[in-house]
Amino acid sequence: MSEKTKQMKELIRNSHNLVVFSGAGLSAESGIPTYRGAGGLWSKYDPSKYADIQYFNQDPSYYWRFFKEERYPVIKAARPNKAHEAMVRLEQQGTLFQVITQNIDGLHQEAGQRKVCELHGNTRRIICLECNRSYHMDEVYRGLEKILPPLCSCGGLLKPDVVLFGEPLPQEALNTAWQATRECDTFLVVGSSLVVNPAAQIPLLAKQNGSLLLIINIDTTPLDEMADLVIHCPASEVLMEI
Ligand SMILES: [Zn+2]
């Protein structure tokens, strides 16, 4: 175990109110690629189309073809990794009281995490834009052979319950995130480059409120300099030791 990992372990062990803030790097370790370029993974779908609300309203079938061919198979096959599992244990021990995530894959919950606040929604949930009824992605996927885009039993258009470009973040999730951030004594960033707002602002608030700021991320982040401890490494390698 490296010196820094030992320090990280000590700081987390001494924490009473730990908040974890997770991002795409954590999901990447479960085999979920980020947007084209970042993961180097070729995709025949363009994120500026499938992840954009204006484009979704214009041509919803584009998203649903992407969902059928690329997103669903990847999410379906992905399994929580050692870092997700370590966070579940920290929650069970009473140290970790809130996970705030930018990820939309639901892997924290799949691992058994109870308190998860999803800033960008969850791809496994599909909602009707007319009556707000919620479906599981498996159910919608099975119906995709027959009709595109999929429709609710009420006839309304279905949309993944995720925040697309051009949409506001869900207010309730934001409120939960801000409150947890104000209450924590240790704020641990896991697999986020902290470049997309409010991703950069939430850890900043933690620090301003006197919390420790710890970062585990492969790349450098804009908040590295003000953090109390930074490890540039895959999250699972560090967290399985903790
Ligand atoms: Zn409906």
Short mmCIF file of C-alpha atoms and ligand atoms in Angstrom, two decimals:
data_model
loop_
_atom_site.label_atom_id
_atom_site.label_comp_id
_atom_site.label_asym_id
_atom_site.label_seq_id
_atom_site.Cartn_x
_atom_site.Cartn_y
_atom_site.Cartn_z
CA MET A 1 0.00 0.00 0.00
CA SER A 2 1.43 3.38 -0.97
CA GLU A 3 2.03 6.14 1.54
CA LYS A 4 -0.75 8.23 0.06
CA THR A 5 -3.22 5.35 0.20
CA LYS A 6 -2.33 4.86 3.87
CA GLN A 7 -3.01 8.54 4.52
CA MET A 8 -6.29 8.34 2.62
CA LYS A 9 -7.33 5.31 4.65
CA GLU A 10 -6.53 7.14 7.88
CA LEU A 11 -8.48 10.26 6.89
CA ILE A 12 -11.52 8.25 5.84
CA ARG A 13 -11.36 6.13 8.97
CA ASN A 14 -11.35 9.27 11.13
CA SER A 15 -14.33 10.74 9.32
CA HIS A 16 -17.76 10.76 10.93
CA ASN A 17 -19.78 12.30 8.11
CA LEU A 18 -18.35 11.28 4.77
CA VAL A 19 -19.82 12.33 1.45
CA VAL A 20 -18.68 10.68 -1.79
CA PHE A 21 -18.99 12.51 -5.08
CA SER A 22 -18.61 10.16 -8.05
CA GLY A 23 -18.17 10.68 -11.76
CA ALA A 24 -17.52 8.96 -15.07
CA GLY A 25 -14.12 7.57 -14.06
CA LEU A 26 -15.85 5.26 -11.59
CA SER A 27 -18.21 3.91 -14.27
CA ALA A 28 -15.34 3.53 -16.73
CA GLU A 29 -13.85 0.97 -14.34
CA SER A 30 -17.07 -1.02 -14.81
CA GLY A 31 -16.70 -0.93 -18.58
CA ILE A 32 -18.98 2.01 -19.32
CA PRO A 33 -17.30 4.30 -21.86
CA THR A 34 -17.63 8.05 -21.59
CA TYR A 35 -18.42 10.13 -24.64
CA ARG A 36 -16.56 9.42 -27.83
CA GLY A 37 -12.96 10.52 -27.62
CA ALA A 38 -12.69 10.37 -23.85
CA GLY A 39 -12.77 6.57 -23.73
CA GLY A 40 -11.42 6.24 -27.24
CA LEU A 41 -14.39 4.07 -28.05
CA TRP A 42 -15.86 4.29 -31.48
CA SER A 43 -19.57 4.94 -31.60
CA LYS A 44 -21.78 5.38 -34.61
CA TYR A 45 -24.01 7.70 -32.64
CA ASP A 46 -23.27 11.35 -32.04
CA PRO A 47 -23.56 12.58 -28.42
CA SER A 48 -24.47 16.06 -29.64
CA LYS A 49 -27.64 14.38 -30.94
CA TYR A 50 -28.51 11.55 -28.55
CA ALA A 51 -27.71 13.58 -25.44
CA ASP A 52 -29.42 16.81 -26.42
CA ILE A 53 -32.98 17.71 -25.45
CA GLN A 54 -33.64 19.81 -28.53
CA TYR A 55 -32.58 16.99 -30.77
CA PHE A 56 -34.60 14.52 -28.71
CA ASN A 57 -37.73 16.59 -29.20
CA GLN A 58 -37.01 16.83 -32.91
CA ASP A 59 -36.21 13.18 -33.56
CA PRO A 60 -36.72 10.94 -30.50
CA SER A 61 -36.13 7.78 -32.56
CA TYR A 62 -32.46 8.73 -32.84
CA TYR A 63 -32.02 8.39 -29.07
CA TRP A 64 -33.98 5.15 -28.98
CA ARG A 65 -31.91 3.54 -31.73
CA PHE A 66 -28.78 4.53 -29.82
CA PHE A 67 -30.35 3.13 -26.64
CA LYS A 68 -31.20 -0.16 -28.34
CA GLU A 69 -27.89 -0.73 -30.07
CA GLU A 70 -25.33 0.82 -27.73
CA ARG A 71 -26.49 2.12 -24.39
CA TYR A 72 -28.74 -0.70 -23.23
CA PRO A 73 -26.29 -3.56 -23.95
CA VAL A 74 -23.50 -1.68 -22.15
CA ILE A 75 -25.55 -0.79 -19.07
CA LYS A 76 -27.07 -4.26 -18.94
CA ALA A 77 -23.63 -5.92 -18.95
CA ALA A 78 -21.97 -3.52 -16.49
CA ARG A 79 -21.36 -4.69 -12.94
CA PRO A 80 -20.41 -2.66 -9.86
CA ASN A 81 -16.65 -2.68 -9.27
CA LYS A 82 -14.52 -2.87 -6.12
CA ALA A 83 -14.86 0.87 -5.54
CA HIS A 84 -18.67 0.69 -5.55
CA GLU A 85 -18.47 -2.23 -3.12
CA ALA A 86 -16.09 -0.39 -0.81
CA MET A 87 -18.52 2.52 -0.61
CA VAL A 88 -21.36 0.18 0.36
CA ARG A 89 -19.22 -1.09 3.25
CA LEU A 90 -18.47 2.47 4.36
CA GLU A 91 -22.21 3.16 4.39
CA GLN A 92 -22.91 0.01 6.40
CA GLN A 93 -20.26 1.04 8.92
CA GLY A 94 -22.02 4.37 9.36
CA THR A 95 -19.19 6.53 8.00
CA LEU A 96 -20.58 7.35 4.57
CA PHE A 97 -23.96 9.08 4.74
CA GLN A 98 -24.50 10.31 1.19
CA VAL A 99 -23.30 9.46 -2.30
CA ILE A 100 -23.74 12.22 -4.84
CA THR A 101 -23.25 10.97 -8.38
CA GLN A 102 -23.00 12.39 -11.86
CA ASN A 103 -23.33 8.87 -13.28
CA ILE A 104 -26.56 7.65 -14.86
CA ASP A 105 -25.92 3.90 -14.79
CA GLY A 106 -27.43 3.07 -11.38
CA LEU A 107 -24.37 1.02 -10.42
CA HIS A 108 -24.20 2.43 -6.88
CA GLN A 109 -27.69 1.05 -6.21
CA GLU A 110 -26.86 -2.24 -7.97
CA ALA A 111 -23.98 -2.61 -5.52
CA GLY A 112 -26.36 -2.10 -2.61
CA GLN A 113 -25.80 1.58 -1.82
CA ARG A 114 -28.87 3.07 -0.16
CA LYS A 115 -28.35 6.81 -0.06
CA VAL A 116 -27.60 7.89 -3.61
CA CYS A 117 -28.39 11.30 -4.99
CA GLU A 118 -28.41 11.31 -8.80
CA LEU A 119 -27.62 14.72 -10.28
CA HIS A 120 -28.07 13.55 -13.88
CA GLY A 121 -30.83 10.97 -13.45
CA ASN A 122 -30.75 7.25 -14.20
CA THR A 123 -30.80 5.55 -17.57
CA ARG A 124 -32.53 2.48 -16.10
CA ARG A 125 -35.66 4.55 -15.47
CA ILE A 126 -37.83 5.58 -18.38
CA ILE A 127 -40.61 8.11 -17.92
CA CYS A 128 -43.69 9.11 -19.87
CA LEU A 129 -43.63 12.77 -20.84
CA GLU A 130 -47.43 12.92 -20.64
CA CYS A 131 -48.53 11.04 -17.50
CA ASN A 132 -45.15 10.71 -15.73
CA ARG A 133 -45.51 6.93 -15.41
CA SER A 134 -42.16 5.27 -14.81
CA TYR A 135 -40.93 2.09 -16.54
CA HIS A 136 -37.83 -0.06 -16.07
CA MET A 137 -35.48 -0.03 -19.06
CA ASP A 138 -35.84 -3.84 -19.54
CA GLU A 139 -39.55 -3.48 -20.12
CA VAL A 140 -39.12 -0.68 -22.66
CA TYR A 141 -36.25 -2.48 -24.40
CA ARG A 142 -38.42 -5.54 -25.01
CA GLY A 143 -40.99 -3.37 -26.78
CA LEU A 144 -38.49 -1.64 -29.06
CA GLU A 145 -38.75 -4.30 -31.78
CA LYS A 146 -42.28 -3.25 -32.57
CA ILE A 147 -42.31 0.51 -32.38
CA LEU A 148 -39.84 3.40 -32.39
CA PRO A 149 -39.93 5.68 -30.50
CA PRO A 150 -41.58 3.73 -27.64
CA LEU A 151 -44.85 5.00 -26.26
CA CYS A 152 -46.55 4.78 -22.86
CA SER A 153 -49.84 2.92 -22.47
CA CYS A 154 -51.42 6.41 -22.41
CA GLY A 155 -49.94 7.15 -25.83
CA GLY A 156 -47.33 9.62 -24.50
CA LEU A 157 -43.72 9.65 -25.66
CA LEU A 158 -41.20 7.88 -23.42
CA LYS A 159 -37.90 9.51 -22.44
CA PRO A 160 -35.02 8.18 -20.34
CA ASP A 161 -35.09 9.75 -16.88
CA VAL A 162 -31.74 11.43 -17.45
CA VAL A 163 -30.71 15.04 -17.77
CA LEU A 164 -29.90 15.82 -21.40
CA PHE A 165 -27.87 18.83 -22.57
CA GLY A 166 -30.17 21.82 -22.42
CA GLU A 167 -32.15 20.53 -19.43
CA PRO A 168 -31.84 21.78 -15.84
CA LEU A 169 -30.57 19.48 -13.10
CA PRO A 170 -33.33 18.06 -10.87
CA GLN A 171 -33.92 20.51 -8.03
CA GLU A 172 -34.58 17.88 -5.38
CA ALA A 173 -31.30 16.08 -6.09
CA LEU A 174 -29.44 19.38 -6.04
CA ASN A 175 -30.96 20.29 -2.69
CA THR A 176 -29.95 16.93 -1.22
CA ALA A 177 -26.45 17.37 -2.60
CA TRP A 178 -25.98 20.88 -1.22
CA GLN A 179 -27.32 19.90 2.19
CA ALA A 180 -25.10 16.82 2.50
CA THR A 181 -22.13 18.90 1.38
CA ARG A 182 -22.79 21.47 4.11
CA GLU A 183 -23.06 18.76 6.75
CA CYS A 184 -20.07 16.57 5.93
CA ASP A 185 -16.67 16.62 7.60
CA THR A 186 -14.96 14.78 4.73
CA PHE A 187 -15.76 15.12 1.05
CA LEU A 188 -14.30 12.44 -1.21
CA VAL A 189 -14.27 12.88 -4.97
CA VAL A 190 -14.09 9.58 -6.87
CA GLY A 191 -13.51 9.47 -10.63
CA SER A 192 -14.62 12.98 -11.53
CA SER A 193 -12.49 15.51 -13.36
CA LEU A 194 -14.56 18.29 -11.76
CA VAL A 195 -14.85 20.32 -14.92
CA VAL A 196 -18.61 20.30 -15.52
CA ASN A 197 -20.68 22.52 -13.27
CA PRO A 198 -22.00 22.13 -10.66
CA ALA A 199 -19.46 19.34 -10.27
CA ALA A 200 -16.77 21.90 -9.60
CA GLN A 201 -18.86 23.98 -7.21
CA ILE A 202 -20.04 21.25 -4.86
CA PRO A 203 -16.56 20.17 -3.65
CA LEU A 204 -15.62 23.83 -3.42
CA LEU A 205 -18.52 24.45 -1.05
CA ALA A 206 -17.42 21.48 1.06
CA LYS A 207 -13.95 22.96 1.38
CA GLN A 208 -15.27 26.43 2.17
CA ASN A 209 -17.41 24.92 4.92
CA GLY A 210 -14.35 23.49 6.60
CA SER A 211 -14.61 19.91 5.36
CA LEU A 212 -11.59 17.91 4.27
CA LEU A 213 -11.41 17.53 0.49
CA LEU A 214 -9.99 14.23 -0.83
CA ILE A 215 -9.71 13.39 -4.51
CA ILE A 216 -9.14 10.05 -6.25
CA ASN A 217 -9.05 10.50 -10.02
CA ILE A 218 -6.83 9.31 -12.86
CA ASP A 219 -6.30 12.80 -14.25
CA THR A 220 -5.56 16.07 -12.54
CA THR A 221 -8.54 18.25 -11.59
CA PRO A 222 -8.88 22.03 -11.18
CA LEU A 223 -9.33 21.50 -7.43
CA ASP A 224 -6.20 19.39 -6.86
CA GLU A 225 -4.27 22.31 -5.42
CA MET A 226 -6.77 23.12 -2.70
CA ALA A 227 -7.46 19.48 -1.81
CA ASP A 228 -6.08 17.97 1.39
CA LEU A 229 -5.04 14.79 -0.38
CA VAL A 230 -5.05 13.77 -4.05
CA ILE A 231 -4.33 10.35 -5.55
CA HIS A 232 -4.10 10.01 -9.33
CA CYS A 233 -5.09 6.39 -9.73
CA PRO A 234 -8.11 4.22 -10.62
CA ALA A 235 -10.64 4.39 -7.77
CA SER A 236 -10.98 0.65 -7.29
CA GLU A 237 -7.24 0.26 -6.66
CA VAL A 238 -7.33 2.76 -3.80
CA LEU A 239 -10.75 2.03 -2.31
CA MET A 240 -10.35 -1.74 -2.09
CA GLU A 241 -7.48 -1.03 0.32
CA ILE A 242 -9.73 1.17 2.42
ZN ZN B 1 -48.16 7.95 -20.08
#
